[in-house]
Amino acid sequence: MDKKAAILKLIPEQGILPLYFNKDTEVSIHILHALYAAGIRTVEYTNRGEAALKNFAKLREVCDKELGGMYLGVGTIKDAASAEAFVNAGADYIISPGLVEDVIPVANKHNLLWMPGCMTPSEIIKAEQLGAKVIKLFPGNLLGPSFLSGIKELFPNLLFMPTGGVELTKENIGGWFKAGVCAVGMGSKLISKDIMEGKKYTELTAATKEAIAIVNASR
């Protein structure tokens, strides 16, 4: 199984895609370890600060040396140059906040999965025509599960994952899975500012296990 196929299988199995950025390299590493301890085997590190690329390269080293089976994706990719830089740093897949067509040739050249952010049927149709397999519904809290319920049957061959405002509750996560998502992207509602600033890594592991349990109960 190639990397693209492995990730297409892993994300729905995992049911949750944690995503985060922290300018501190050591904090970023500790968060990765805490997520791994909870059973997470793929994470999105977001390109949201000057230290992102440097930190990503370090996280790649940590995955390869210490965290067997961990796939590291990069998010918030808005142009081809950023995509190429992170692929060179070891990104396993690429996620964008919108439909960034410049990223597609980079991903295809390296045979990597790319996930565009979409919030309209027109964007989703365009993404599907361009070869997307997974659609990031963004921002998820503005669209809501009812949006996906209304359009899901139009796209039987696509997987959907909301990101942005997904709450760590049975009601919210359950609503998304009832609407037909393959997974939910979870950022600040899981890896909160309080957890990062307070270095509450044990709490993060526990919260992540709780999120996984909610997802499994919601399928």
PDB file of C-alpha atoms in Angstrom:
ATOM      1  CA  MET A   1       0.000   0.000   0.000  1.00  0.00           C
ATOM      2  CA  ASP A   2       1.472   3.364  -0.982  1.00  0.00           C
ATOM      3  CA  LYS A   3       1.523   6.368   1.328  1.00  0.00           C
ATOM      4  CA  LYS A   4      -1.485   8.056  -0.277  1.00  0.00           C
ATOM      5  CA  ALA A   5      -3.624   4.932   0.083  1.00  0.00           C
ATOM      6  CA  ALA A   6      -2.406   4.366   3.636  1.00  0.00           C
ATOM      7  CA  ILE A   7      -3.444   7.873   4.714  1.00  0.00           C
ATOM      8  CA  LEU A   8      -6.805   7.610   2.921  1.00  0.00           C
ATOM      9  CA  LYS A   9      -7.410   4.518   5.041  1.00  0.00           C
ATOM     10  CA  LEU A  10      -5.923   5.862   8.275  1.00  0.00           C
ATOM     11  CA  ILE A  11      -7.802   9.152   8.602  1.00  0.00           C
ATOM     12  CA  PRO A  12     -11.282   7.550   8.488  1.00  0.00           C
ATOM     13  CA  GLU A  13     -10.116   4.777  10.819  1.00  0.00           C
ATOM     14  CA  GLN A  14      -8.728   7.278  13.299  1.00  0.00           C
ATOM     15  CA  GLY A  15     -11.835   9.439  12.926  1.00  0.00           C
ATOM     16  CA  ILE A  16     -10.127  12.554  14.247  1.00  0.00           C
ATOM     17  CA  LEU A  17      -7.302  14.637  12.818  1.00  0.00           C
ATOM     18  CA  PRO A  18      -5.602  16.759  15.492  1.00  0.00           C
ATOM     19  CA  LEU A  19      -4.074  19.976  14.147  1.00  0.00           C
ATOM     20  CA  TYR A  20      -1.902  22.563  15.816  1.00  0.00           C
ATOM     21  CA  PHE A  21       1.002  24.973  15.642  1.00  0.00           C
ATOM     22  CA  ASN A  22       3.271  26.216  18.397  1.00  0.00           C
ATOM     23  CA  LYS A  23       6.273  28.452  17.824  1.00  0.00           C
ATOM     24  CA  ASP A  24       8.240  26.569  20.496  1.00  0.00           C
ATOM     25  CA  THR A  25       9.905  23.477  19.046  1.00  0.00           C
ATOM     26  CA  GLU A  26       9.981  21.565  22.331  1.00  0.00           C
ATOM     27  CA  VAL A  27       6.318  22.263  23.041  1.00  0.00           C
ATOM     28  CA  SER A  28       5.458  21.086  19.516  1.00  0.00           C
ATOM     29  CA  ILE A  29       7.357  17.849  20.151  1.00  0.00           C
ATOM     30  CA  HIS A  30       5.712  17.234  23.522  1.00  0.00           C
ATOM     31  CA  ILE A  31       2.264  17.746  21.982  1.00  0.00           C
ATOM     32  CA  LEU A  32       3.088  15.223  19.276  1.00  0.00           C
ATOM     33  CA  HIS A  33       4.171  12.686  21.912  1.00  0.00           C
ATOM     34  CA  ALA A  34       0.981  13.315  23.936  1.00  0.00           C
ATOM     35  CA  LEU A  35      -1.198  12.709  20.885  1.00  0.00           C
ATOM     36  CA  TYR A  36       0.740   9.568  20.001  1.00  0.00           C
ATOM     37  CA  ALA A  37       0.252   8.272  23.553  1.00  0.00           C
ATOM     38  CA  ALA A  38      -3.506   8.605  23.037  1.00  0.00           C
ATOM     39  CA  GLY A  39      -3.370   6.409  19.946  1.00  0.00           C
ATOM     40  CA  ILE A  40      -3.124   9.081  17.257  1.00  0.00           C
ATOM     41  CA  ARG A  41      -1.156   8.014  14.200  1.00  0.00           C
ATOM     42  CA  THR A  42      -1.541  11.058  11.977  1.00  0.00           C
ATOM     43  CA  VAL A  43      -1.429  14.762  12.802  1.00  0.00           C
ATOM     44  CA  GLU A  44      -1.664  18.015  10.857  1.00  0.00           C
ATOM     45  CA  TYR A  45       0.957  20.618  11.770  1.00  0.00           C
ATOM     46  CA  THR A  46      -0.213  23.990  10.524  1.00  0.00           C
ATOM     47  CA  ASN A  47       1.922  26.497   8.632  1.00  0.00           C
ATOM     48  CA  ARG A  48       0.952  29.478  10.775  1.00  0.00           C
ATOM     49  CA  GLY A  49       4.158  31.066  11.942  1.00  0.00           C
ATOM     50  CA  GLU A  50       7.759  31.802  11.052  1.00  0.00           C
ATOM     51  CA  ALA A  51       8.962  28.747  12.974  1.00  0.00           C
ATOM     52  CA  ALA A  52       6.579  26.338  11.209  1.00  0.00           C
ATOM     53  CA  LEU A  53       9.003  24.917   8.661  1.00  0.00           C
ATOM     54  CA  LYS A  54      11.877  24.566  11.135  1.00  0.00           C
ATOM     55  CA  ASN A  55       9.595  22.919  13.689  1.00  0.00           C
ATOM     56  CA  PHE A  56       8.081  20.645  11.075  1.00  0.00           C
ATOM     57  CA  ALA A  57      11.496  19.342  10.074  1.00  0.00           C
ATOM     58  CA  LYS A  58      12.219  18.551  13.719  1.00  0.00           C
ATOM     59  CA  LEU A  59       8.868  16.811  14.147  1.00  0.00           C
ATOM     60  CA  ARG A  60       9.681  14.720  11.094  1.00  0.00           C
ATOM     61  CA  GLU A  61      12.890  13.576  12.801  1.00  0.00           C
ATOM     62  CA  VAL A  62      10.984  12.727  15.975  1.00  0.00           C
ATOM     63  CA  CYS A  63       8.407  10.699  14.035  1.00  0.00           C
ATOM     64  CA  ASP A  64      11.083   8.759  12.203  1.00  0.00           C
ATOM     65  CA  LYS A  65      13.181   8.017  15.296  1.00  0.00           C
ATOM     66  CA  GLU A  66      10.645   7.681  18.100  1.00  0.00           C
ATOM     67  CA  LEU A  67       7.036   7.450  16.888  1.00  0.00           C
ATOM     68  CA  GLY A  68       6.625   4.431  14.670  1.00  0.00           C
ATOM     69  CA  GLY A  69       3.675   4.536  12.294  1.00  0.00           C
ATOM     70  CA  MET A  70       3.060   8.288  12.681  1.00  0.00           C
ATOM     71  CA  TYR A  71       2.186  10.195   9.498  1.00  0.00           C
ATOM     72  CA  LEU A  72       2.805  13.949   9.554  1.00  0.00           C
ATOM     73  CA  GLY A  73       0.682  16.199   7.374  1.00  0.00           C
ATOM     74  CA  VAL A  74       1.080  19.922   6.847  1.00  0.00           C
ATOM     75  CA  GLY A  75      -1.827  22.355   6.865  1.00  0.00           C
ATOM     76  CA  THR A  76      -2.544  25.977   5.937  1.00  0.00           C
ATOM     77  CA  ILE A  77      -0.687  25.614   2.641  1.00  0.00           C
ATOM     78  CA  LYS A  78      -1.708  28.477   0.347  1.00  0.00           C
ATOM     79  CA  ASP A  79       0.849  28.334  -2.480  1.00  0.00           C
ATOM     80  CA  ALA A  80       3.097  25.954  -4.406  1.00  0.00           C
ATOM     81  CA  ALA A  81       6.336  27.233  -2.869  1.00  0.00           C
ATOM     82  CA  SER A  82       5.150  26.437   0.662  1.00  0.00           C
ATOM     83  CA  ALA A  83       3.929  23.039  -0.472  1.00  0.00           C
ATOM     84  CA  GLU A  84       7.309  22.215  -2.004  1.00  0.00           C
ATOM     85  CA  ALA A  85       9.202  23.409   1.072  1.00  0.00           C
ATOM     86  CA  PHE A  86       7.194  21.222   3.439  1.00  0.00           C
ATOM     87  CA  VAL A  87       7.301  18.219   1.115  1.00  0.00           C
ATOM     88  CA  ASN A  88      11.089  18.595   1.111  1.00  0.00           C
ATOM     89  CA  ALA A  89      10.927  18.675   4.915  1.00  0.00           C
ATOM     90  CA  GLY A  90       9.082  15.356   4.911  1.00  0.00           C
ATOM     91  CA  ALA A  91       5.340  16.120   4.749  1.00  0.00           C
ATOM     92  CA  ASP A  92       3.245  13.005   4.168  1.00  0.00           C
ATOM     93  CA  TYR A  93       0.244  14.955   2.833  1.00  0.00           C
ATOM     94  CA  ILE A  94      -0.892  18.530   2.211  1.00  0.00           C
ATOM     95  CA  ILE A  95      -3.984  20.377   3.476  1.00  0.00           C
ATOM     96  CA  SER A  96      -5.097  23.833   2.340  1.00  0.00           C
ATOM     97  CA  PRO A  97      -7.685  26.214   3.811  1.00  0.00           C
ATOM     98  CA  GLY A  98      -9.128  26.776   0.328  1.00  0.00           C
ATOM     99  CA  LEU A  99      -9.052  25.312  -3.155  1.00  0.00           C
ATOM    100  CA  VAL A 100      -5.413  26.112  -3.966  1.00  0.00           C
ATOM    101  CA  GLU A 101      -4.885  24.738  -7.457  1.00  0.00           C
ATOM    102  CA  ASP A 102      -1.145  25.587  -7.448  1.00  0.00           C
ATOM    103  CA  VAL A 103      -0.590  22.959  -4.757  1.00  0.00           C
ATOM    104  CA  ILE A 104      -1.966  20.090  -6.852  1.00  0.00           C
ATOM    105  CA  PRO A 105       0.999  19.656  -9.251  1.00  0.00           C
ATOM    106  CA  VAL A 106       3.374  19.606  -6.274  1.00  0.00           C
ATOM    107  CA  ALA A 107       1.355  16.904  -4.529  1.00  0.00           C
ATOM    108  CA  ASN A 108       0.950  14.878  -7.719  1.00  0.00           C
ATOM    109  CA  LYS A 109       4.667  15.080  -8.512  1.00  0.00           C
ATOM    110  CA  HIS A 110       5.430  13.462  -5.172  1.00  0.00           C
ATOM    111  CA  ASN A 111       2.366  11.163  -5.238  1.00  0.00           C
ATOM    112  CA  LEU A 112       0.973  12.744  -2.070  1.00  0.00           C
ATOM    113  CA  LEU A 113      -2.596  13.180  -0.910  1.00  0.00           C
ATOM    114  CA  TRP A 114      -3.851  16.783  -0.965  1.00  0.00           C
ATOM    115  CA  MET A 115      -6.984  18.044   0.779  1.00  0.00           C
ATOM    116  CA  PRO A 116      -8.548  21.333  -0.272  1.00  0.00           C
ATOM    117  CA  GLY A 117     -10.727  23.478   1.943  1.00  0.00           C
ATOM    118  CA  CYS A 118     -14.192  24.076   0.488  1.00  0.00           C
ATOM    119  CA  MET A 119     -17.389  25.721   1.675  1.00  0.00           C
ATOM    120  CA  THR A 120     -19.654  25.725  -1.417  1.00  0.00           C
ATOM    121  CA  PRO A 121     -20.963  23.030  -3.764  1.00  0.00           C
ATOM    122  CA  SER A 122     -19.202  24.781  -6.661  1.00  0.00           C
ATOM    123  CA  GLU A 123     -15.839  24.535  -4.894  1.00  0.00           C
ATOM    124  CA  ILE A 124     -16.447  20.874  -4.061  1.00  0.00           C
ATOM    125  CA  ILE A 125     -17.355  20.086  -7.685  1.00  0.00           C
ATOM    126  CA  LYS A 126     -14.195  21.834  -8.884  1.00  0.00           C
ATOM    127  CA  ALA A 127     -12.080  20.001  -6.308  1.00  0.00           C
ATOM    128  CA  GLU A 128     -13.534  16.660  -7.379  1.00  0.00           C
ATOM    129  CA  GLN A 129     -12.842  17.437 -11.024  1.00  0.00           C
ATOM    130  CA  LEU A 130      -9.227  18.214 -10.082  1.00  0.00           C
ATOM    131  CA  GLY A 131      -8.841  14.841  -8.402  1.00  0.00           C
ATOM    132  CA  ALA A 132      -9.526  15.487  -4.710  1.00  0.00           C
ATOM    133  CA  LYS A 133     -10.462  12.457  -2.624  1.00  0.00           C
ATOM    134  CA  VAL A 134     -11.022  14.197   0.725  1.00  0.00           C
ATOM    135  CA  ILE A 135     -12.710  17.572   1.172  1.00  0.00           C
ATOM    136  CA  LYS A 136     -11.964  19.715   4.200  1.00  0.00           C
ATOM    137  CA  LEU A 137     -15.192  21.534   5.069  1.00  0.00           C
ATOM    138  CA  PHE A 138     -13.945  24.865   6.340  1.00  0.00           C
ATOM    139  CA  PRO A 139     -14.884  26.671   8.466  1.00  0.00           C
ATOM    140  CA  GLY A 140     -16.893  23.822   9.934  1.00  0.00           C
ATOM    141  CA  ASN A 141     -18.653  25.868  12.606  1.00  0.00           C
ATOM    142  CA  LEU A 142     -20.155  28.191   9.978  1.00  0.00           C
ATOM    143  CA  LEU A 143     -21.255  25.374   7.677  1.00  0.00           C
ATOM    144  CA  GLY A 144     -22.552  22.921  10.285  1.00  0.00           C
ATOM    145  CA  PRO A 145     -23.632  19.283   9.904  1.00  0.00           C
ATOM    146  CA  SER A 146     -26.856  20.300   8.155  1.00  0.00           C
ATOM    147  CA  PHE A 147     -24.825  21.659   5.222  1.00  0.00           C
ATOM    148  CA  LEU A 148     -23.187  18.292   4.663  1.00  0.00           C
ATOM    149  CA  SER A 149     -26.502  16.478   5.084  1.00  0.00           C
ATOM    150  CA  GLY A 150     -27.900  18.645   2.302  1.00  0.00           C
ATOM    151  CA  ILE A 151     -25.131  17.945  -0.226  1.00  0.00           C
ATOM    152  CA  LYS A 152     -23.647  14.565   0.737  1.00  0.00           C
ATOM    153  CA  GLU A 153     -25.670  12.498  -1.737  1.00  0.00           C
ATOM    154  CA  LEU A 154     -24.361  14.660  -4.600  1.00  0.00           C
ATOM    155  CA  PHE A 155     -20.815  13.465  -3.902  1.00  0.00           C
ATOM    156  CA  PRO A 156     -20.876   9.699  -3.268  1.00  0.00           C
ATOM    157  CA  ASN A 157     -17.204   9.280  -4.135  1.00  0.00           C
ATOM    158  CA  LEU A 158     -15.787  11.936  -1.805  1.00  0.00           C
ATOM    159  CA  LEU A 159     -14.803  11.840   1.848  1.00  0.00           C
ATOM    160  CA  PHE A 160     -15.562  14.883   4.017  1.00  0.00           C
ATOM    161  CA  MET A 161     -13.811  16.218   7.107  1.00  0.00           C
ATOM    162  CA  PRO A 162     -14.912  19.426   8.868  1.00  0.00           C
ATOM    163  CA  THR A 163     -12.268  21.626  10.474  1.00  0.00           C
ATOM    164  CA  GLY A 164     -12.802  24.789  12.492  1.00  0.00           C
ATOM    165  CA  GLY A 165     -14.925  24.955  15.625  1.00  0.00           C
ATOM    166  CA  VAL A 166     -15.541  21.231  16.046  1.00  0.00           C
ATOM    167  CA  GLU A 167     -16.460  20.875  19.721  1.00  0.00           C
ATOM    168  CA  LEU A 168     -15.335  18.097  22.038  1.00  0.00           C
ATOM    169  CA  THR A 169     -18.921  17.027  22.781  1.00  0.00           C
ATOM    170  CA  LYS A 170     -21.095  14.042  21.883  1.00  0.00           C
ATOM    171  CA  GLU A 171     -23.665  16.398  20.390  1.00  0.00           C
ATOM    172  CA  ASN A 172     -21.296  18.181  18.025  1.00  0.00           C
ATOM    173  CA  ILE A 173     -19.112  15.276  16.961  1.00  0.00           C
ATOM    174  CA  GLY A 174     -22.124  12.974  16.800  1.00  0.00           C
ATOM    175  CA  GLY A 175     -23.953  15.460  14.594  1.00  0.00           C
ATOM    176  CA  TRP A 176     -21.096  15.557  12.130  1.00  0.00           C
ATOM    177  CA  PHE A 177     -20.820  11.773  11.888  1.00  0.00           C
ATOM    178  CA  LYS A 178     -24.584  11.432  11.499  1.00  0.00           C
ATOM    179  CA  ALA A 179     -24.270  13.854   8.564  1.00  0.00           C
ATOM    180  CA  GLY A 180     -21.683  11.562   6.981  1.00  0.00           C
ATOM    181  CA  VAL A 181     -18.153  12.779   7.700  1.00  0.00           C
ATOM    182  CA  CYS A 182     -15.215  10.352   7.602  1.00  0.00           C
ATOM    183  CA  ALA A 183     -13.398  12.239  10.373  1.00  0.00           C
ATOM    184  CA  VAL A 184     -13.333  15.566  12.205  1.00  0.00           C
ATOM    185  CA  GLY A 185     -10.393  17.962  12.301  1.00  0.00           C
ATOM    186  CA  MET A 186      -9.802  19.292  15.818  1.00  0.00           C
ATOM    187  CA  GLY A 187      -7.554  22.211  16.651  1.00  0.00           C
ATOM    188  CA  SER A 188      -7.980  24.656  19.518  1.00  0.00           C
ATOM    189  CA  LYS A 189     -10.987  22.829  20.988  1.00  0.00           C
ATOM    190  CA  LEU A 190      -8.663  19.888  21.665  1.00  0.00           C
ATOM    191  CA  ILE A 191      -5.146  21.340  21.750  1.00  0.00           C
ATOM    192  CA  SER A 192      -6.124  24.499  23.564  1.00  0.00           C
ATOM    193  CA  LYS A 193      -4.061  27.556  24.374  1.00  0.00           C
ATOM    194  CA  ASP A 194      -4.323  26.576  28.049  1.00  0.00           C
ATOM    195  CA  ILE A 195      -2.897  23.117  27.372  1.00  0.00           C
ATOM    196  CA  MET A 196      -0.035  24.504  25.299  1.00  0.00           C
ATOM    197  CA  GLU A 197       0.872  27.375  27.615  1.00  0.00           C
ATOM    198  CA  GLY A 198       0.483  25.232  30.735  1.00  0.00           C
ATOM    199  CA  LYS A 199       2.276  22.269  29.139  1.00  0.00           C
ATOM    200  CA  LYS A 200      -0.578  20.025  30.272  1.00  0.00           C
ATOM    201  CA  TYR A 201       0.416  17.083  28.135  1.00  0.00           C
ATOM    202  CA  THR A 202      -1.183  14.411  30.319  1.00  0.00           C
ATOM    203  CA  GLU A 203      -4.469  16.300  30.071  1.00  0.00           C
ATOM    204  CA  LEU A 204      -4.092  16.437  26.292  1.00  0.00           C
ATOM    205  CA  THR A 205      -3.617  12.672  26.102  1.00  0.00           C
ATOM    206  CA  ALA A 206      -6.744  12.164  28.209  1.00  0.00           C
ATOM    207  CA  ALA A 207      -8.798  14.639  26.157  1.00  0.00           C
ATOM    208  CA  THR A 208      -7.677  12.990  22.932  1.00  0.00           C
ATOM    209  CA  LYS A 209      -8.682   9.559  24.208  1.00  0.00           C
ATOM    210  CA  GLU A 210     -12.067  11.065  25.113  1.00  0.00           C
ATOM    211  CA  ALA A 211     -12.432  12.502  21.601  1.00  0.00           C
ATOM    212  CA  ILE A 212     -11.568   9.139  20.028  1.00  0.00           C
ATOM    213  CA  ALA A 213     -14.135   7.421  22.261  1.00  0.00           C
ATOM    214  CA  ILE A 214     -16.833   9.921  21.255  1.00  0.00           C
ATOM    215  CA  VAL A 215     -15.979   9.413  17.576  1.00  0.00           C
ATOM    216  CA  ASN A 216     -16.162   5.620  17.902  1.00  0.00           C
ATOM    217  CA  ALA A 217     -19.498   5.856  19.693  1.00  0.00           C
ATOM    218  CA  SER A 218     -20.820   8.201  16.984  1.00  0.00           C
ATOM    219  CA  ARG A 219     -20.108   6.037  13.950  1.00  0.00           C
TER     220      ARG A 219
END
